[in-house]
XYZ file of C-alpha atoms in Angstrom:
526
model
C -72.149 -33.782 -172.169
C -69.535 -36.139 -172.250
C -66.829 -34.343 -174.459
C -67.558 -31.277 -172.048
C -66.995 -33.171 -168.694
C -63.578 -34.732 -170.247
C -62.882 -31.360 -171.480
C -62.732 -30.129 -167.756
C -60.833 -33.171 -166.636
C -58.264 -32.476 -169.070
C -57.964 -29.137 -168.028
C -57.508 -29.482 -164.208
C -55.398 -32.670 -164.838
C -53.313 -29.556 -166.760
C -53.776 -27.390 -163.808
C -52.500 -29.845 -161.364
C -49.528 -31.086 -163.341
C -48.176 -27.558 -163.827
C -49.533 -25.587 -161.077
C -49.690 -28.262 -158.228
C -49.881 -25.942 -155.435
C -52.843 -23.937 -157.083
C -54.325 -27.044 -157.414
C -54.393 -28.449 -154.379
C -55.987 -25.337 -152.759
C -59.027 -25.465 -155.530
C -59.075 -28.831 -154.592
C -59.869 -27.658 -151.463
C -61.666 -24.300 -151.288
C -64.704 -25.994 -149.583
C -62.913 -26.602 -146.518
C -61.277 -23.267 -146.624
C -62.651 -20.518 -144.417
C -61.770 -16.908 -145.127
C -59.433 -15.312 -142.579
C -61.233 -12.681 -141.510
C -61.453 -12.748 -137.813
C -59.834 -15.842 -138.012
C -59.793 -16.034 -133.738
C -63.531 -15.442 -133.146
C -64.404 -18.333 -136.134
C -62.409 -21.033 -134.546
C -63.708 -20.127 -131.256
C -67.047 -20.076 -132.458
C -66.843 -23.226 -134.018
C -65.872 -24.930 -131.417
C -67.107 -28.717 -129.683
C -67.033 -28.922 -125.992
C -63.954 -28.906 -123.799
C -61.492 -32.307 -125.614
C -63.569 -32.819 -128.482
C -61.568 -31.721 -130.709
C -58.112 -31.369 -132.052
C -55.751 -28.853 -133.956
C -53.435 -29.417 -136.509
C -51.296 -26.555 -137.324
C -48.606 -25.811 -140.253
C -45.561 -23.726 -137.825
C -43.974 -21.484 -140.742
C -47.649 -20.607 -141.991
C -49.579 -20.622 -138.790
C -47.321 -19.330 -136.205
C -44.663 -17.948 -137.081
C -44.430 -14.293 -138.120
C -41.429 -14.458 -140.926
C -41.817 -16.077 -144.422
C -38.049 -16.900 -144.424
C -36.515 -19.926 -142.603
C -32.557 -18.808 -143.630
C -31.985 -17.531 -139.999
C -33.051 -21.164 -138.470
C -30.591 -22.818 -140.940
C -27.488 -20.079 -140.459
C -28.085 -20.744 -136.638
C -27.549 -24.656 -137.411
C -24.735 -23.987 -139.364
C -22.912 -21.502 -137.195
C -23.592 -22.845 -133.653
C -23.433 -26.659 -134.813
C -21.137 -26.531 -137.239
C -18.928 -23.507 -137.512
C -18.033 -20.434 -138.826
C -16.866 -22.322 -142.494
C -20.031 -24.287 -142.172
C -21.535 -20.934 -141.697
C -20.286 -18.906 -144.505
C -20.565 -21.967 -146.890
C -24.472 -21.658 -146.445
C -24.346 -17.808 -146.730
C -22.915 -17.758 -150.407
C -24.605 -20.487 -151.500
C -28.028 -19.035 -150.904
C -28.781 -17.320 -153.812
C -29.203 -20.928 -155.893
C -31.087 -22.071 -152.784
C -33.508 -19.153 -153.845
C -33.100 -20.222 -157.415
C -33.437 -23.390 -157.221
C -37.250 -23.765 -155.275
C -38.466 -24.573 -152.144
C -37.988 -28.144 -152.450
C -34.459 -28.472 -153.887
C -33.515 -25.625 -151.536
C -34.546 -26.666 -148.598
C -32.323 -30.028 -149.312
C -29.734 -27.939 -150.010
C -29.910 -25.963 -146.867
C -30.386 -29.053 -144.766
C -27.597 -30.834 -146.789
C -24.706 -27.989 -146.038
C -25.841 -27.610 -142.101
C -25.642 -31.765 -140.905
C -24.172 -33.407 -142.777
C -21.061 -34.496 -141.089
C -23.185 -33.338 -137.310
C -22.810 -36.080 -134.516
C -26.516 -36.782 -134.026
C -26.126 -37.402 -130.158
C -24.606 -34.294 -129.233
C -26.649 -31.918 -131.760
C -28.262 -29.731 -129.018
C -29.209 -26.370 -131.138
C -32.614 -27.453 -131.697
C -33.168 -27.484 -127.912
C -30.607 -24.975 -126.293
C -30.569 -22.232 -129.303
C -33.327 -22.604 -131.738
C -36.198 -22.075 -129.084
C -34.756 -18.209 -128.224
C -35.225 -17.295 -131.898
C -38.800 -18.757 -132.841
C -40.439 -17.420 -129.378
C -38.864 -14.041 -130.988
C -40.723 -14.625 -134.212
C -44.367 -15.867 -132.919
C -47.116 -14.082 -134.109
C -49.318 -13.023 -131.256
C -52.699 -13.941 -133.090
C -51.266 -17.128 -134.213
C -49.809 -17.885 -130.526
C -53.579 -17.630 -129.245
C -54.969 -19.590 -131.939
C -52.147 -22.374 -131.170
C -52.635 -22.104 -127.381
C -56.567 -22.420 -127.295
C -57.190 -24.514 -124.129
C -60.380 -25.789 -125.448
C -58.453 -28.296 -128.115
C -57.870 -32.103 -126.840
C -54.900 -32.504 -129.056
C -52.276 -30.267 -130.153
C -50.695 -31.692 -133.594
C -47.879 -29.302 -135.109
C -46.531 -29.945 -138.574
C -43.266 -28.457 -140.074
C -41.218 -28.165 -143.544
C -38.695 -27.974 -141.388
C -36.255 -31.074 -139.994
C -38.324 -32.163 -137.084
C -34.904 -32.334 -134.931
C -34.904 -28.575 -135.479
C -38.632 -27.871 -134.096
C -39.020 -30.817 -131.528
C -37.771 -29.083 -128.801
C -39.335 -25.842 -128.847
C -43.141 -27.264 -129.690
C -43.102 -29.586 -127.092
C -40.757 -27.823 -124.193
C -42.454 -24.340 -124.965
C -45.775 -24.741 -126.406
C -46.875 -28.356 -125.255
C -47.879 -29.941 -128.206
C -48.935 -33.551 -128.592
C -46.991 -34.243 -131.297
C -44.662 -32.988 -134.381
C -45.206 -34.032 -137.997
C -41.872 -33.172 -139.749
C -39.334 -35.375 -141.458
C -36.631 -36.848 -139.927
C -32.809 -37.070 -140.246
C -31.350 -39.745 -141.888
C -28.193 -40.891 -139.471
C -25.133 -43.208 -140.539
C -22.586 -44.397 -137.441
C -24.376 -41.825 -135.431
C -23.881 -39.287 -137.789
C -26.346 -37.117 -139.379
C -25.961 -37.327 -143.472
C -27.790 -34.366 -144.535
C -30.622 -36.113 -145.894
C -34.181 -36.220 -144.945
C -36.447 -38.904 -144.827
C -39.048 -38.819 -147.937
C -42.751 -38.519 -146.061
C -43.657 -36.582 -142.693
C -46.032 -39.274 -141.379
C -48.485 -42.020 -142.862
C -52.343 -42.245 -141.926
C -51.487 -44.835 -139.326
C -49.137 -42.258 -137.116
C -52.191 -39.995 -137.990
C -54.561 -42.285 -136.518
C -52.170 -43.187 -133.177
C -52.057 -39.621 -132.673
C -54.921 -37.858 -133.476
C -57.075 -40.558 -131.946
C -59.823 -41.448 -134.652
C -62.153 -42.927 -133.015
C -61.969 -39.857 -129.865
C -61.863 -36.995 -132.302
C -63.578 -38.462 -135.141
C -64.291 -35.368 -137.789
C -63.725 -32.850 -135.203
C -60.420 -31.686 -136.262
C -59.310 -27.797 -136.778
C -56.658 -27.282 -139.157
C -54.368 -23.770 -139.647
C -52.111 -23.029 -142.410
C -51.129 -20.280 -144.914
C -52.175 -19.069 -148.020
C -48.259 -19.540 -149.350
C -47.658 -22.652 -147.045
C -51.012 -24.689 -146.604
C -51.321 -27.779 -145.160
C -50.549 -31.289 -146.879
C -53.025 -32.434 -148.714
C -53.752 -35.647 -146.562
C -53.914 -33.951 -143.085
C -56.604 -31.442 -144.937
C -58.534 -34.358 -145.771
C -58.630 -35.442 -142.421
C -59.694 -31.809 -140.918
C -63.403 -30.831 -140.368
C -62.513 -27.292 -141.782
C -59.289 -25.699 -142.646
C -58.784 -21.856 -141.715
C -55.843 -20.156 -143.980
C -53.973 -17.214 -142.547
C -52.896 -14.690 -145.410
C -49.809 -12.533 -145.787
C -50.996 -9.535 -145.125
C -52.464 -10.759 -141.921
C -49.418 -12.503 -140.755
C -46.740 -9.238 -141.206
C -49.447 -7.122 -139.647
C -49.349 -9.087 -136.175
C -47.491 -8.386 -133.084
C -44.900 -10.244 -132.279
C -45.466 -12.442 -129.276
C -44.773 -10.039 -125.526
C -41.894 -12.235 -123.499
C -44.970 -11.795 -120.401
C -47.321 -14.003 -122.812
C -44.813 -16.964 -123.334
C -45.809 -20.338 -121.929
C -42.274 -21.149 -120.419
C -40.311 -18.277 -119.088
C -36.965 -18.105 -121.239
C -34.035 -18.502 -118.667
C -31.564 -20.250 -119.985
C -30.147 -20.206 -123.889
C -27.060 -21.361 -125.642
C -24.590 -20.025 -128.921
C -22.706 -17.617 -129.651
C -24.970 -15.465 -131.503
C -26.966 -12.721 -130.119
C -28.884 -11.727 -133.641
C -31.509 -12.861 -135.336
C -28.994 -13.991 -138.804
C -31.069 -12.531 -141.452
C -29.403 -12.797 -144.643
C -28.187 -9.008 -144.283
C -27.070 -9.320 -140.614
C -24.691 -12.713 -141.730
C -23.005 -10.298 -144.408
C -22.795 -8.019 -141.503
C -21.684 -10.447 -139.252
C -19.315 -12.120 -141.962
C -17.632 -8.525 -142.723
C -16.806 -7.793 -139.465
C -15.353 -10.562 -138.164
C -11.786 -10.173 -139.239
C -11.610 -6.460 -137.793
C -13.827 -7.934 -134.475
C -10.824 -10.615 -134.205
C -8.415 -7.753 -134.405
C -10.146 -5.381 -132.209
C -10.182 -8.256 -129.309
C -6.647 -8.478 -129.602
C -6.363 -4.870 -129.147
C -8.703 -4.919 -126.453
C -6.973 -7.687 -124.473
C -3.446 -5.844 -125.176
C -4.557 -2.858 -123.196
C -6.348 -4.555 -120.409
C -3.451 -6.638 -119.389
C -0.475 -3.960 -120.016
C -1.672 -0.589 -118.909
C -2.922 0.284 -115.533
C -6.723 0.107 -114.745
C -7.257 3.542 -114.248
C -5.556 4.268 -117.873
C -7.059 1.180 -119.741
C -10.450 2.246 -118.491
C -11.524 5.222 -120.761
C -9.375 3.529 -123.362
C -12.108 0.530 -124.376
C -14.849 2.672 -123.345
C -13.894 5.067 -126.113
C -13.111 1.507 -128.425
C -16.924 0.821 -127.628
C -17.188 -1.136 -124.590
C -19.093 1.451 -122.483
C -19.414 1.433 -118.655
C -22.237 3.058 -116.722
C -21.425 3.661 -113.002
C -25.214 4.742 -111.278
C -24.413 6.344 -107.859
C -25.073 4.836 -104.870
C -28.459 4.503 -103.521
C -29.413 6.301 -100.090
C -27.840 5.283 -97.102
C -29.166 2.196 -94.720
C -31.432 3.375 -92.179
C -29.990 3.971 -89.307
C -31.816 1.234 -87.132
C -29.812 -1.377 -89.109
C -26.566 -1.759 -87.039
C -23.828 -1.919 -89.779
C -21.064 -4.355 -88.405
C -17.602 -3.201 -87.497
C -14.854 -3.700 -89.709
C -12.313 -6.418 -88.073
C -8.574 -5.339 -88.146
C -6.797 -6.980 -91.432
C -10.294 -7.990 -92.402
C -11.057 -7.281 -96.350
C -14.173 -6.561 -98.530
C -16.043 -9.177 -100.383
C -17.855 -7.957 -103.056
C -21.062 -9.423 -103.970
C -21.848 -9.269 -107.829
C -24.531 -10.961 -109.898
C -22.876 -12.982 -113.092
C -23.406 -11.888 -116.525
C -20.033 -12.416 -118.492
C -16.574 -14.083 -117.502
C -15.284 -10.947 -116.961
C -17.347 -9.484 -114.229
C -14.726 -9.372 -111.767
C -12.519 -7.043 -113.962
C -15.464 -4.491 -114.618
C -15.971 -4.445 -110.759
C -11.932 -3.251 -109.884
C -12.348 -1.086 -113.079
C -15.128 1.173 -111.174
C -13.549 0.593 -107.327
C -10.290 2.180 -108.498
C -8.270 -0.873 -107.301
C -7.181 -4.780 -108.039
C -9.200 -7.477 -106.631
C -8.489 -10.931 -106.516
C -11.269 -12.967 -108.658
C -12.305 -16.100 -107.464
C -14.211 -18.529 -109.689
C -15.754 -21.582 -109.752
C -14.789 -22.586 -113.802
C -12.989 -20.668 -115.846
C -10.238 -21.259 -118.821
C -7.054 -21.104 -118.734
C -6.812 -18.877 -121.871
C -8.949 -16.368 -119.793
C -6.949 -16.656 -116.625
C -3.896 -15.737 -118.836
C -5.422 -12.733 -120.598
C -6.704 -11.426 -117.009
C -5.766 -8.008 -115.534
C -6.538 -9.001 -112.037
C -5.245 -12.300 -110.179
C -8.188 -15.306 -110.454
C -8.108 -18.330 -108.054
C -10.142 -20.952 -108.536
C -12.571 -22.324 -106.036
C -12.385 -26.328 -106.385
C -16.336 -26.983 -105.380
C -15.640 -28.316 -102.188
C -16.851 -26.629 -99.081
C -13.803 -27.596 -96.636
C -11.124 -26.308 -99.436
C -12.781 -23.359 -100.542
C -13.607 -22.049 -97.232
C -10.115 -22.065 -96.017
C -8.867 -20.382 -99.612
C -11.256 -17.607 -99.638
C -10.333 -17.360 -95.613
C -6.808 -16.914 -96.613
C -7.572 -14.550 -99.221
C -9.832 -12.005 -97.367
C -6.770 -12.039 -95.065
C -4.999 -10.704 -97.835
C -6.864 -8.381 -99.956
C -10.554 -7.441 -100.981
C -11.756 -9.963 -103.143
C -15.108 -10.745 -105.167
C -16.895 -13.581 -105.926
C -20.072 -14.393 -108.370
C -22.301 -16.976 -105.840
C -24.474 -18.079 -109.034
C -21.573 -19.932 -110.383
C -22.283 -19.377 -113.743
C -23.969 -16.881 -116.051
C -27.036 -15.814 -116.844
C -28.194 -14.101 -120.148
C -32.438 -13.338 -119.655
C -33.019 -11.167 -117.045
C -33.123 -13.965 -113.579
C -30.601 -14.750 -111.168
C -29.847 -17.926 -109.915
C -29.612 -19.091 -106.746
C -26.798 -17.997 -105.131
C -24.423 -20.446 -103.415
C -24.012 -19.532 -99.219
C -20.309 -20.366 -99.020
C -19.724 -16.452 -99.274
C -21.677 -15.647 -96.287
C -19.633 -17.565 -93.764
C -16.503 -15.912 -94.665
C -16.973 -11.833 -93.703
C -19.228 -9.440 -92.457
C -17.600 -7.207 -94.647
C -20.178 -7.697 -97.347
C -20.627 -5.041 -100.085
C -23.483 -6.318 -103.111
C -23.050 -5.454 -106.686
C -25.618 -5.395 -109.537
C -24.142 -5.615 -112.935
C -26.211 -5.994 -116.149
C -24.709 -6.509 -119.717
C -25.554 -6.135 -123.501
C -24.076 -7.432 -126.204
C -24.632 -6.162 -130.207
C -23.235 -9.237 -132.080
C -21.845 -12.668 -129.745
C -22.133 -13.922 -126.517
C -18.782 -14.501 -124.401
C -20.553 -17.437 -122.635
C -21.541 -21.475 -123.746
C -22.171 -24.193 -121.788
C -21.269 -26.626 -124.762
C -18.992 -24.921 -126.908
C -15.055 -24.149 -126.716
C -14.654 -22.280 -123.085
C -10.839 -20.852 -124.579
C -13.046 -18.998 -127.155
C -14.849 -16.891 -124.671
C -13.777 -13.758 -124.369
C -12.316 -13.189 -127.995
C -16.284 -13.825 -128.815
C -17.105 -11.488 -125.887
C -14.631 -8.765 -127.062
C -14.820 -9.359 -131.004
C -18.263 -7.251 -130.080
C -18.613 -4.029 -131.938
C -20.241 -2.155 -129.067
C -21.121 -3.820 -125.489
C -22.400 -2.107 -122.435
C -22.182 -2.661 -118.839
C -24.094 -0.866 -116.272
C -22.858 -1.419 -112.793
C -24.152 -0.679 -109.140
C -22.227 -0.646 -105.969
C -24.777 -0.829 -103.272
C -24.201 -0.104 -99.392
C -22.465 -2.575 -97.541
C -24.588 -5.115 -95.967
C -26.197 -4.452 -92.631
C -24.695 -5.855 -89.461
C -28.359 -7.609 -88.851
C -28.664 -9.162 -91.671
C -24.827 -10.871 -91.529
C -24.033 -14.342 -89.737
C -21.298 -13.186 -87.332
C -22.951 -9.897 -85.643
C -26.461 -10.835 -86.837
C -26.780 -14.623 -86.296
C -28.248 -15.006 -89.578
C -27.900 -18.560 -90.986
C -26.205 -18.367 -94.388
C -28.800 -19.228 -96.679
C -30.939 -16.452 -95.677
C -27.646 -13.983 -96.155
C -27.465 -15.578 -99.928
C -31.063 -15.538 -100.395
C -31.040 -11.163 -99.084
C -28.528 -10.609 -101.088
C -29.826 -12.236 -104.384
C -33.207 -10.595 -103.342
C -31.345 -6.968 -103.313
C -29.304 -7.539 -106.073
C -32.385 -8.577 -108.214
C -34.371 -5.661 -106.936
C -32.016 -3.235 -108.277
C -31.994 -4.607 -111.862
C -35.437 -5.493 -111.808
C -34.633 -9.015 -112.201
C -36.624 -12.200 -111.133
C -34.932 -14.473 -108.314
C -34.991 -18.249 -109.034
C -34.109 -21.515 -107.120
C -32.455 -22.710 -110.085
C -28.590 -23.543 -109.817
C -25.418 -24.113 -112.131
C -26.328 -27.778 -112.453
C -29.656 -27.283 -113.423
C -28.570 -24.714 -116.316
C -25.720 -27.604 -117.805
C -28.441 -30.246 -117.904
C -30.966 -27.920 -119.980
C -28.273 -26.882 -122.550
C -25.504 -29.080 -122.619
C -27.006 -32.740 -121.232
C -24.295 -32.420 -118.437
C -23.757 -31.078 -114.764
C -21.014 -28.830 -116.048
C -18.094 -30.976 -114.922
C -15.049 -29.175 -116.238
């Protein structure tokens, strides 16, 4: 017996050394369950409300996609730049070459080091967007179980990359992932050598409250370490197959609605889209040029159907039925001008609005650079935040020409609007709404942290973008402050409730300021 049972040893002592992932699962199989109705098993095996806790592996649990390259390009491009960017792109194929481990330091190695560590914001502001696009379904209802005491997510992944959108958007307890190591505030592309100890375990898991009764989910191809398995009652393993056959998570199911996101890219950066992305570039820099040439030197009803036909197409919807006639519509004053009304998708708004009217307007804005102001077709003023000053400016304007203003303040990519600021109500009765939606194909023209001068050569470096644009009736007398005694906040609030109506868009309370501190850490002070 005895040469027979060192026999075996010797083999899997063999099988471990060379084969240490194969290993480690036979070392396991008792604790594995089959994924076969992997929902129903968990449910069914179940303690009472609390009792016990889940420990989940994100890329093998969760998420949808086997491939982490579009988390790391979106590092590189958003925190580090476009060099940064196409540094990581070419050297990928000896990240693939060179395994998981010595990849993933590789990939983490070209995207931080060199990255302030106080201001690195992707993993809250950009990151989130993209893994809410790539949740499974199954895997989001298996996560989101209510019945669990504890929520315990582990990651491969820097933990400064996942933080944010586990706890902000799923609610976990914790997140086991390694950190950053950080030199005079600086990140040094390194990672720390172990994800957590039994100790950390212990603190969060709470032994003594959970005792045995912890579920753990992983993957087949990404399984969970070895010493949180040892601590989990059973161990369910989601395979392949199952995980590219899942739905991707409906936006209705997520936890958090997504309102606000930052970067520049609007693309999931797939190792095919960056080449795409990385190829077009030099003629997207020259088409903007272009673009901007022919706004600012030919006339508006020339440039028009010239960038629609270079792809940046305009969709005019007629005008809705009149107002009924009980609404009194107010008379127009003598030398009193329009203010249009418009929701605020893109710095450039304004411009798409005098495009459709036929005629210049005079854009006034709460921030905008001066790069922009130069390249603008139509005259901008800017509105200086205070009440006193801005009233008497816009005063002076509407005694000069029509003019239109965007009340939110700021944009707005999901499909919300913010609240919309009351100064505009005061000022005329001669109030005409307009909804505007956009859609980009390859950047956004907006960021709340990055370099305001580079927004619209982003915006109009796009291939193809498309604006759709409503001019509703002009507002009823009744529901105006002069003729119908309105107060202004319930003007603002009408008019953001009409606005959103006609795009199908949700209202919201929240403001400008509330949008700088989610993405940027600021209130947007320019």
């Amino acid at each position: 017996m005895a040469p027979k049972y060192y026999g075996l040893e010797a083999l899997f002592f063999m099988a471990k050394t060379l084969f240490p992932k194969r290993a480690n699962q036979f070392s396991l199989q008792k604790k594995v369950v089959k994924p076969n109705k992997l929902l129903h098993k968990i449910s069914s095996g179940l303690l009472p409300d609390g009792k016990q806790a889940l420990v989940f592996q994100m890329e093998g649990a969760l998420l949808k996609s086997s491939s982490i390259f579009p988390y790391f390009m979106l590092v590189a491009f958003e925190a580090g730049g476009l060099l940064r960017a196409l540094i990581l792109f070419l050297l990928y194929p000896f990240v693939c070459l060179a395994g998981e481990d010595l990849g993933m330091k590789v990939m983490v190695f070209v995207c931080f080091v060199g990255i302030k560590a106080k201001g690195f914001r992707v993993g809250k502001a950009v990151l989130p967007k993209f893994f809410l696009e790539d949740v499974s379904n199954e895997g989001f209802d298996m996560v989101m179980m209510t019945r669990f005491g504890r929520k315990v997510g582990v990651t491969n992944l820097p933990r400064v990359m996942v933080d944010g959108f586990l706890t902000d958007y799923l609610g976990v307890d914790a997140v086991l992932g390694r950190n950053l190591k950080v030199v005079s505030g600086y990140f040094v592309g390194l990672m720390e050598e172990s994800k957590a100890d039994n100790k950390v375990l212990d603190k969060i898991l709470g032994e003594e409250k959970f005792g045995s009764g912890i579920i753990g989910i992983g993957s087949f191809n990404k399984a969970l370490d070895q010493q949180l398995c040892s601590r989990c009652k059973v161990v369910h393993l989601v395979s392949e197959v199952e995980k590219r056959s899942s739905k991707v998570l409906p936006r209705e199911k997520y936890p958090k609605p997504l309102i606000f996101h930052d970067g520049r890219l609007a693309f999931r950066p797939t190792l095919l889209a960056s080449l795409v992305m990385f190829l077009w570039i030099p003629f997207g820099f020259l088409l903007s040029i272009i673009r901007i040439s022919i706004a600012v030197l030919l006339p508006l009803n020339i440039s028009l159907p010239i960038l629609t036909f270079s792809g940046m197409r305009i969709t005019q919807f007629s005008k809705p039925n009149s107002i009924p006639t009980q609404f009194e519509i107010a008379p127009k004053k003598p030398n009193s001008s329009t203010l249009y009304v418009c929701n605020h998708r893109t710095l450039i708004d304004p411009i798409y609005v005098s495009m459709v009217l036929g005629k210049p307007l005079t854009a006034v804005t709460y921030s905008l650079s001066r790069v922009t102001e130069l390249i603008s077709p139509i005259k901008t003023v800017r509105l200086t935040r205070c009440k006193e000053k801005d009233s008497k400016l816009m005063e002076k304007l509407l005694n000069q020409t029509d003019i239109v203003v965007c009340p939110e303040g700021t944009t707005c990519r999901e499909p919300y609007l913010l609240r919309f600021s009351p100064l505009f109500a005061e000022m005329s009765d001669e109030i005409v709404p307009v909804a505007i939606d956009y859609c980009v194909s390859m950047f956004y023209g907006t960021t709340a942290s990055g370099y305001k001068a580079l927004d619209p050569i982003f915006l109009l470096m796009n291939p193809i973008t498309n604006c759709s644009i409503k001019i509703l009736d002009k507002l009823p007398g009744c529901f105006t402050c002069r003729v119908g005694g309105k107060s202004k906040f319930e003007v603002a609030n009408y008019v953001q409730s009409k606005i959103g109506k006609v795009l199908g868009f949700e209202c919201t309370s929240l403001t400008r300021k509330d949008k700088y501190i989610i993405l940027a850490g600021n209130e947007g002070t320019i």
